[in-house]
Amino acid sequence: DDVDRAYFAVFDGHGGVDAANYSATHLHVNVGLHEQIVKNPAEALKGSFQKTDEMFLFKAKREKLRSGTTGVSALIVGNKLHIAWLGDSQVMLVQQGKAVTLMEPHKPERE
């Protein structure tokens, strides 16, 4: 279609790099192929995080891998910014020199 899109992501592996590398390799593909990417980019991000997690869990079980990752991604669609994150990774947006809060950080005491 004629809509400009841009995707950015950062992963922070825990207990090794396997999950972070896997996510960096597969999450953007799952986002791009998600059936809701055009109509509902936020749902495409959420669903793709879940699918990528399920895919890695299958691989980890099969190969006896023991790592995890946090992750944060930004998807720009036209003039809209969609953010998805897992764990304690965070995004900071600076607008005209001032930080704009986009998310509440993960804390153990939060539900």
Short mmCIF file of N, CA, C and O in Angstrom, two decimals:
data_model
loop_
_atom_site.label_atom_id
_atom_site.label_comp_id
_atom_site.label_asym_id
_atom_site.label_seq_id
_atom_site.Cartn_x
_atom_site.Cartn_y
_atom_site.Cartn_z
N ASP A 1 0.84 -1.19 0.00
CA ASP A 1 0.00 0.00 0.00
C ASP A 1 0.88 1.25 0.00
O ASP A 1 2.11 1.16 -0.05
N ASP A 2 0.30 2.41 0.05
CA ASP A 2 1.07 3.66 -0.03
C ASP A 2 1.36 4.28 1.33
O ASP A 2 1.76 5.44 1.41
N VAL A 3 1.19 3.54 2.43
CA VAL A 3 1.45 4.04 3.77
C VAL A 3 2.91 3.75 4.13
O VAL A 3 3.38 2.63 4.01
N ASP A 4 3.62 4.80 4.56
CA ASP A 4 5.00 4.61 5.03
C ASP A 4 4.99 3.99 6.41
O ASP A 4 4.22 4.40 7.29
N ARG A 5 5.87 3.00 6.60
CA ARG A 5 6.02 2.34 7.90
C ARG A 5 7.50 2.23 8.23
O ARG A 5 8.32 2.03 7.34
N ALA A 6 7.79 2.31 9.52
CA ALA A 6 9.16 2.10 9.99
C ALA A 6 9.06 1.31 11.29
O ALA A 6 8.16 1.51 12.10
N TYR A 7 10.01 0.40 11.48
CA TYR A 7 10.01 -0.48 12.65
C TYR A 7 11.39 -0.42 13.30
O TYR A 7 12.41 -0.47 12.62
N PHE A 8 11.39 -0.32 14.63
CA PHE A 8 12.63 -0.30 15.41
C PHE A 8 12.42 -1.18 16.63
O PHE A 8 11.32 -1.22 17.19
N ALA A 9 13.46 -1.88 17.07
CA ALA A 9 13.33 -2.71 18.26
C ALA A 9 14.68 -2.89 18.93
O ALA A 9 15.73 -2.85 18.28
N VAL A 10 14.64 -3.09 20.25
CA VAL A 10 15.82 -3.38 21.05
C VAL A 10 15.46 -4.52 21.98
O VAL A 10 14.39 -4.52 22.60
N PHE A 11 16.37 -5.49 22.09
CA PHE A 11 16.16 -6.64 22.97
C PHE A 11 17.33 -6.74 23.93
O PHE A 11 18.47 -6.51 23.55
N ASP A 12 17.04 -7.09 25.18
CA ASP A 12 18.06 -7.20 26.22
C ASP A 12 17.98 -8.61 26.79
O ASP A 12 17.11 -8.91 27.60
N GLY A 13 18.89 -9.46 26.35
CA GLY A 13 18.86 -10.86 26.77
C GLY A 13 19.15 -11.04 28.24
O GLY A 13 19.89 -10.28 28.85
N HIS A 14 18.53 -12.05 28.80
CA HIS A 14 18.73 -12.42 30.20
C HIS A 14 19.09 -13.90 30.23
O HIS A 14 18.38 -14.72 29.65
N GLY A 15 20.19 -14.23 30.87
CA GLY A 15 20.61 -15.61 30.94
C GLY A 15 21.16 -16.12 29.62
O GLY A 15 21.08 -17.30 29.33
N GLY A 16 21.66 -15.21 28.81
CA GLY A 16 22.20 -15.58 27.50
C GLY A 16 21.59 -14.73 26.40
O GLY A 16 20.71 -13.90 26.65
N VAL A 17 22.05 -14.94 25.19
CA VAL A 17 21.61 -14.10 24.07
C VAL A 17 20.63 -14.81 23.14
O VAL A 17 20.13 -14.20 22.20
N ASP A 18 20.32 -16.08 23.40
CA ASP A 18 19.50 -16.85 22.47
C ASP A 18 18.12 -16.22 22.23
O ASP A 18 17.70 -16.05 21.08
N ALA A 19 17.42 -15.88 23.28
CA ALA A 19 16.07 -15.32 23.13
C ALA A 19 16.12 -13.94 22.47
O ALA A 19 15.28 -13.62 21.63
N ALA A 20 17.11 -13.13 22.84
CA ALA A 20 17.23 -11.79 22.24
C ALA A 20 17.54 -11.90 20.75
O ALA A 20 16.92 -11.21 19.93
N ASN A 21 18.47 -12.76 20.38
CA ASN A 21 18.81 -12.94 18.96
C ASN A 21 17.63 -13.50 18.18
O ASN A 21 17.36 -13.06 17.06
N TYR A 22 16.92 -14.44 18.76
CA TYR A 22 15.76 -15.03 18.11
C TYR A 22 14.70 -13.96 17.87
O TYR A 22 14.14 -13.85 16.78
N SER A 23 14.44 -13.16 18.89
CA SER A 23 13.43 -12.10 18.77
C SER A 23 13.84 -11.06 17.73
O SER A 23 13.01 -10.61 16.93
N ALA A 24 15.11 -10.70 17.72
CA ALA A 24 15.59 -9.72 16.74
C ALA A 24 15.46 -10.25 15.32
O ALA A 24 15.24 -9.48 14.37
N THR A 25 15.55 -11.54 15.16
CA THR A 25 15.46 -12.16 13.84
C THR A 25 14.02 -12.37 13.39
O THR A 25 13.72 -12.27 12.20
N HIS A 26 13.11 -12.64 14.34
CA HIS A 26 11.76 -13.06 13.96
C HIS A 26 10.63 -12.07 14.24
O HIS A 26 9.60 -12.12 13.55
N LEU A 27 10.76 -11.22 15.23
CA LEU A 27 9.62 -10.37 15.60
C LEU A 27 9.18 -9.47 14.45
O LEU A 27 7.99 -9.40 14.14
N HIS A 28 10.11 -8.81 13.79
CA HIS A 28 9.71 -7.90 12.70
C HIS A 28 9.05 -8.64 11.54
O HIS A 28 8.15 -8.12 10.89
N VAL A 29 9.47 -9.87 11.31
CA VAL A 29 8.83 -10.68 10.25
C VAL A 29 7.39 -10.98 10.66
O VAL A 29 6.47 -10.84 9.84
N ASN A 30 7.20 -11.37 11.91
CA ASN A 30 5.85 -11.67 12.38
C ASN A 30 4.96 -10.43 12.34
O ASN A 30 3.78 -10.52 12.01
N VAL A 31 5.52 -9.26 12.66
CA VAL A 31 4.75 -8.02 12.57
C VAL A 31 4.35 -7.76 11.12
O VAL A 31 3.18 -7.49 10.82
N GLY A 32 5.31 -7.85 10.22
CA GLY A 32 5.04 -7.57 8.80
C GLY A 32 4.04 -8.51 8.17
O GLY A 32 3.29 -8.11 7.27
N LEU A 33 3.99 -9.74 8.65
CA LEU A 33 3.07 -10.74 8.08
C LEU A 33 1.74 -10.83 8.83
O LEU A 33 0.84 -11.55 8.40
N HIS A 34 1.62 -10.10 9.94
CA HIS A 34 0.40 -10.19 10.75
C HIS A 34 -0.80 -9.68 9.96
O HIS A 34 -0.72 -8.65 9.28
N GLU A 35 -1.92 -10.37 10.08
CA GLU A 35 -3.12 -10.02 9.32
C GLU A 35 -3.69 -8.65 9.68
O GLU A 35 -4.43 -8.05 8.89
N GLN A 36 -3.35 -8.11 10.86
CA GLN A 36 -3.88 -6.82 11.29
C GLN A 36 -2.91 -5.65 11.05
O GLN A 36 -3.21 -4.53 11.47
N ILE A 37 -1.79 -5.88 10.39
CA ILE A 37 -0.78 -4.83 10.23
C ILE A 37 -1.35 -3.57 9.58
O ILE A 37 -0.97 -2.46 9.94
N VAL A 38 -2.28 -3.69 8.67
CA VAL A 38 -2.84 -2.52 7.99
C VAL A 38 -3.95 -1.88 8.81
O VAL A 38 -3.95 -0.67 9.03
N LYS A 39 -4.89 -2.68 9.31
CA LYS A 39 -6.06 -2.14 9.99
C LYS A 39 -5.83 -1.83 11.46
O LYS A 39 -6.44 -0.92 12.01
N ASN A 40 -4.97 -2.60 12.12
CA ASN A 40 -4.78 -2.44 13.56
C ASN A 40 -3.33 -2.74 13.94
O ASN A 40 -3.03 -3.82 14.45
N PRO A 41 -2.42 -1.79 13.68
CA PRO A 41 -1.00 -2.02 13.96
C PRO A 41 -0.71 -2.37 15.41
O PRO A 41 0.19 -3.17 15.69
N ALA A 42 -1.46 -1.82 16.36
CA ALA A 42 -1.23 -2.14 17.77
C ALA A 42 -1.51 -3.62 18.02
O ALA A 42 -0.75 -4.29 18.73
N GLU A 43 -2.57 -4.14 17.46
CA GLU A 43 -2.88 -5.56 17.60
C GLU A 43 -1.83 -6.42 16.90
O GLU A 43 -1.48 -7.49 17.38
N ALA A 44 -1.32 -5.95 15.77
CA ALA A 44 -0.27 -6.67 15.06
C ALA A 44 0.98 -6.78 15.93
O ALA A 44 1.61 -7.85 15.99
N LEU A 45 1.34 -5.71 16.63
CA LEU A 45 2.49 -5.76 17.53
C LEU A 45 2.25 -6.74 18.67
O LEU A 45 3.08 -7.60 18.96
N LYS A 46 1.10 -6.61 19.32
CA LYS A 46 0.79 -7.48 20.46
C LYS A 46 0.78 -8.94 20.03
O LYS A 46 1.42 -9.80 20.66
N GLY A 47 0.07 -9.24 18.96
CA GLY A 47 0.00 -10.61 18.48
C GLY A 47 1.35 -11.16 18.06
O GLY A 47 1.65 -12.33 18.27
N SER A 48 2.18 -10.30 17.50
CA SER A 48 3.50 -10.73 17.04
C SER A 48 4.45 -10.99 18.20
O SER A 48 5.28 -11.90 18.13
N PHE A 49 4.34 -10.20 19.26
CA PHE A 49 5.12 -10.49 20.47
C PHE A 49 4.72 -11.87 21.00
O PHE A 49 5.59 -12.68 21.34
N GLN A 50 3.42 -12.13 21.06
CA GLN A 50 2.95 -13.42 21.58
C GLN A 50 3.40 -14.57 20.68
O GLN A 50 3.87 -15.60 21.17
N LYS A 51 3.27 -14.41 19.38
CA LYS A 51 3.67 -15.47 18.45
C LYS A 51 5.17 -15.74 18.53
O LYS A 51 5.60 -16.89 18.56
N THR A 52 5.96 -14.68 18.58
CA THR A 52 7.41 -14.85 18.66
C THR A 52 7.79 -15.56 19.95
O THR A 52 8.67 -16.43 19.95
N ASP A 53 7.13 -15.22 21.05
CA ASP A 53 7.38 -15.88 22.32
C ASP A 53 7.06 -17.37 22.22
O ASP A 53 7.86 -18.21 22.63
N GLU A 54 5.91 -17.70 21.64
CA GLU A 54 5.53 -19.10 21.48
C GLU A 54 6.53 -19.85 20.60
O GLU A 54 6.90 -21.00 20.89
N MET A 55 6.98 -19.21 19.53
CA MET A 55 7.95 -19.83 18.63
C MET A 55 9.26 -20.10 19.36
O MET A 55 9.85 -21.18 19.22
N PHE A 56 9.72 -19.11 20.15
CA PHE A 56 10.98 -19.31 20.86
C PHE A 56 10.83 -20.39 21.94
O PHE A 56 11.75 -21.19 22.14
N LEU A 57 9.71 -20.40 22.64
CA LEU A 57 9.52 -21.42 23.67
C LEU A 57 9.58 -22.82 23.08
O LEU A 57 10.15 -23.74 23.67
N PHE A 58 9.02 -23.00 21.90
CA PHE A 58 9.09 -24.30 21.22
C PHE A 58 10.54 -24.65 20.90
O PHE A 58 11.00 -25.76 21.17
N LYS A 59 11.28 -23.68 20.36
CA LYS A 59 12.69 -23.90 20.04
C LYS A 59 13.50 -24.17 21.32
O LYS A 59 14.34 -25.07 21.34
N ALA A 60 13.25 -23.39 22.35
CA ALA A 60 14.00 -23.53 23.60
C ALA A 60 13.78 -24.91 24.22
O ALA A 60 14.72 -25.52 24.73
N LYS A 61 12.55 -25.37 24.18
CA LYS A 61 12.27 -26.70 24.73
C LYS A 61 12.98 -27.77 23.91
O LYS A 61 13.60 -28.68 24.47
N ARG A 62 12.90 -27.65 22.61
CA ARG A 62 13.51 -28.64 21.71
C ARG A 62 15.03 -28.68 21.86
O ARG A 62 15.64 -29.74 21.85
N GLU A 63 15.64 -27.48 22.01
CA GLU A 63 17.11 -27.38 22.05
C GLU A 63 17.66 -27.19 23.46
O GLU A 63 18.85 -26.95 23.63
N LYS A 64 16.78 -27.26 24.47
CA LYS A 64 17.17 -27.09 25.87
C LYS A 64 17.90 -25.76 26.11
O LYS A 64 18.94 -25.72 26.77
N LEU A 65 17.33 -24.70 25.59
CA LEU A 65 17.88 -23.36 25.79
C LEU A 65 17.30 -22.77 27.06
O LEU A 65 16.14 -23.00 27.39
N ARG A 66 18.10 -21.97 27.76
CA ARG A 66 17.66 -21.38 29.02
C ARG A 66 17.96 -19.89 29.03
O ARG A 66 18.81 -19.43 29.78
N SER A 67 17.31 -19.15 28.19
CA SER A 67 17.51 -17.70 28.20
C SER A 67 16.17 -17.01 27.99
O SER A 67 15.19 -17.63 27.61
N GLY A 68 16.16 -15.74 28.26
CA GLY A 68 14.97 -14.92 28.06
C GLY A 68 15.40 -13.56 27.55
O GLY A 68 16.59 -13.30 27.36
N THR A 69 14.45 -12.69 27.34
CA THR A 69 14.78 -11.35 26.89
C THR A 69 13.66 -10.39 27.25
O THR A 69 12.51 -10.78 27.40
N THR A 70 14.04 -9.15 27.44
CA THR A 70 13.05 -8.09 27.45
C THR A 70 13.08 -7.52 26.04
O THR A 70 14.00 -7.80 25.26
N GLY A 71 12.08 -6.74 25.70
CA GLY A 71 12.07 -6.17 24.37
C GLY A 71 11.18 -4.96 24.30
O GLY A 71 10.21 -4.84 25.05
N VAL A 72 11.53 -4.08 23.41
CA VAL A 72 10.70 -2.90 23.16
C VAL A 72 10.76 -2.63 21.67
O VAL A 72 11.81 -2.76 21.03
N SER A 73 9.61 -2.30 21.10
CA SER A 73 9.59 -2.00 19.67
C SER A 73 8.71 -0.78 19.41
O SER A 73 7.77 -0.50 20.16
N ALA A 74 9.07 -0.10 18.36
CA ALA A 74 8.31 1.06 17.92
C ALA A 74 7.96 0.84 16.45
O ALA A 74 8.81 0.48 15.64
N LEU A 75 6.70 1.04 16.14
CA LEU A 75 6.22 0.92 14.77
C LEU A 75 5.59 2.25 14.40
O LEU A 75 4.63 2.69 15.04
N ILE A 76 6.15 2.90 13.42
CA ILE A 76 5.60 4.16 12.94
C ILE A 76 4.80 3.86 11.68
O ILE A 76 5.32 3.26 10.73
N VAL A 77 3.53 4.24 11.70
CA VAL A 77 2.64 4.03 10.57
C VAL A 77 2.09 5.40 10.19
O VAL A 77 1.31 5.99 10.93
N GLY A 78 2.54 5.91 9.05
CA GLY A 78 2.16 7.26 8.67
C GLY A 78 2.67 8.23 9.73
O GLY A 78 3.87 8.30 9.98
N ASN A 79 1.76 8.94 10.40
CA ASN A 79 2.18 9.88 11.44
C ASN A 79 1.82 9.38 12.85
O ASN A 79 1.76 10.15 13.79
N LYS A 80 1.60 8.07 12.99
CA LYS A 80 1.26 7.49 14.30
C LYS A 80 2.37 6.58 14.78
O LYS A 80 2.96 5.83 14.01
N LEU A 81 2.62 6.65 16.09
CA LEU A 81 3.65 5.85 16.73
C LEU A 81 2.98 4.80 17.61
O LEU A 81 2.15 5.13 18.46
N HIS A 82 3.34 3.55 17.40
CA HIS A 82 2.82 2.44 18.20
C HIS A 82 4.01 1.81 18.93
O HIS A 82 5.03 1.51 18.31
N ILE A 83 3.86 1.63 20.24
CA ILE A 83 4.93 1.08 21.07
C ILE A 83 4.45 -0.23 21.69
O ILE A 83 3.32 -0.31 22.16
N ALA A 84 5.32 -1.22 21.71
CA ALA A 84 5.03 -2.48 22.41
C ALA A 84 6.29 -2.85 23.18
O ALA A 84 7.40 -2.62 22.71
N TRP A 85 6.09 -3.40 24.37
CA TRP A 85 7.26 -3.80 25.16
C TRP A 85 6.92 -4.98 26.05
O TRP A 85 5.76 -5.26 26.32
N LEU A 86 7.97 -5.65 26.44
CA LEU A 86 7.85 -6.81 27.30
C LEU A 86 8.96 -6.73 28.33
O LEU A 86 10.12 -6.52 27.98
N GLY A 87 8.61 -6.85 29.60
CA GLY A 87 9.62 -6.76 30.65
C GLY A 87 9.92 -5.32 31.00
O GLY A 87 9.09 -4.43 30.85
N ASP A 88 11.15 -5.07 31.43
CA ASP A 88 11.50 -3.74 31.92
C ASP A 88 12.21 -2.86 30.91
O ASP A 88 12.78 -1.83 31.27
N SER A 89 12.20 -3.23 29.65
CA SER A 89 12.72 -2.33 28.62
C SER A 89 11.80 -1.12 28.52
O SER A 89 10.61 -1.22 28.75
N GLN A 90 12.39 0.02 28.16
CA GLN A 90 11.60 1.25 28.08
C GLN A 90 11.92 2.03 26.82
O GLN A 90 12.96 1.83 26.21
N VAL A 91 11.01 2.92 26.47
CA VAL A 91 11.18 3.83 25.34
C VAL A 91 11.12 5.25 25.87
O VAL A 91 10.32 5.55 26.75
N MET A 92 11.96 6.10 25.33
CA MET A 92 11.89 7.50 25.69
C MET A 92 11.71 8.31 24.41
O MET A 92 12.45 8.14 23.44
N LEU A 93 10.72 9.15 24.40
CA LEU A 93 10.48 10.06 23.28
C LEU A 93 10.84 11.46 23.76
O LEU A 93 10.39 11.89 24.82
N VAL A 94 11.64 12.13 22.99
CA VAL A 94 11.99 13.51 23.32
C VAL A 94 11.36 14.39 22.25
O VAL A 94 11.60 14.22 21.06
N GLN A 95 10.55 15.33 22.71
CA GLN A 95 9.85 16.24 21.81
C GLN A 95 10.17 17.67 22.23
O GLN A 95 9.90 18.05 23.37
N GLN A 96 10.79 18.40 21.35
CA GLN A 96 11.20 19.78 21.62
C GLN A 96 12.03 19.86 22.89
O GLN A 96 11.84 20.74 23.73
N GLY A 97 12.95 18.92 23.05
CA GLY A 97 13.88 18.93 24.17
C GLY A 97 13.33 18.41 25.49
O GLY A 97 14.02 18.43 26.50
N LYS A 98 12.08 17.93 25.51
CA LYS A 98 11.48 17.45 26.75
C LYS A 98 11.06 16.00 26.59
O LYS A 98 10.51 15.60 25.56
N ALA A 99 11.29 15.23 27.66
CA ALA A 99 10.90 13.82 27.65
C ALA A 99 9.39 13.69 27.74
O ALA A 99 8.74 14.38 28.52
N VAL A 100 8.84 12.82 26.91
CA VAL A 100 7.41 12.52 26.92
C VAL A 100 7.25 11.09 27.43
O VAL A 100 7.84 10.16 26.87
N THR A 101 6.47 10.91 28.49
CA THR A 101 6.26 9.58 29.04
C THR A 101 5.37 8.78 28.11
O THR A 101 4.25 9.19 27.80
N LEU A 102 5.88 7.65 27.64
CA LEU A 102 5.12 6.79 26.74
C LEU A 102 4.63 5.53 27.43
O LEU A 102 3.73 4.86 26.95
N MET A 103 5.26 5.18 28.55
CA MET A 103 4.93 3.92 29.22
C MET A 103 5.30 4.02 30.68
O MET A 103 6.16 4.79 31.05
N GLU A 104 4.63 3.22 31.47
CA GLU A 104 4.99 3.10 32.87
C GLU A 104 5.93 1.91 32.99
O GLU A 104 5.59 0.81 32.56
N PRO A 105 7.12 2.11 33.56
CA PRO A 105 8.08 1.02 33.65
C PRO A 105 7.55 -0.18 34.44
O PRO A 105 6.76 -0.01 35.36
N HIS A 106 8.00 -1.34 34.04
CA HIS A 106 7.65 -2.57 34.76
C HIS A 106 8.35 -2.54 36.12
O HIS A 106 9.54 -2.29 36.20
N LYS A 107 7.61 -2.78 37.15
CA LYS A 107 8.14 -2.88 38.51
C LYS A 107 7.57 -4.13 39.14
O LYS A 107 6.40 -4.46 38.90
N PRO A 108 8.32 -4.82 39.96
CA PRO A 108 7.81 -6.06 40.58
C PRO A 108 6.52 -5.86 41.36
O PRO A 108 5.69 -6.76 41.42
N GLU A 109 6.31 -4.70 41.93
CA GLU A 109 5.12 -4.47 42.74
C GLU A 109 3.87 -4.15 41.90
O GLU A 109 2.76 -4.12 42.43
N ARG A 110 4.05 -3.90 40.59
CA ARG A 110 2.88 -3.62 39.73
C ARG A 110 2.22 -4.92 39.32
O ARG A 110 2.88 -5.91 39.07
N GLU A 111 0.89 -4.90 39.20
CA GLU A 111 0.18 -6.08 38.70
C GLU A 111 0.43 -6.23 37.22
O GLU A 111 0.58 -5.27 36.51
#
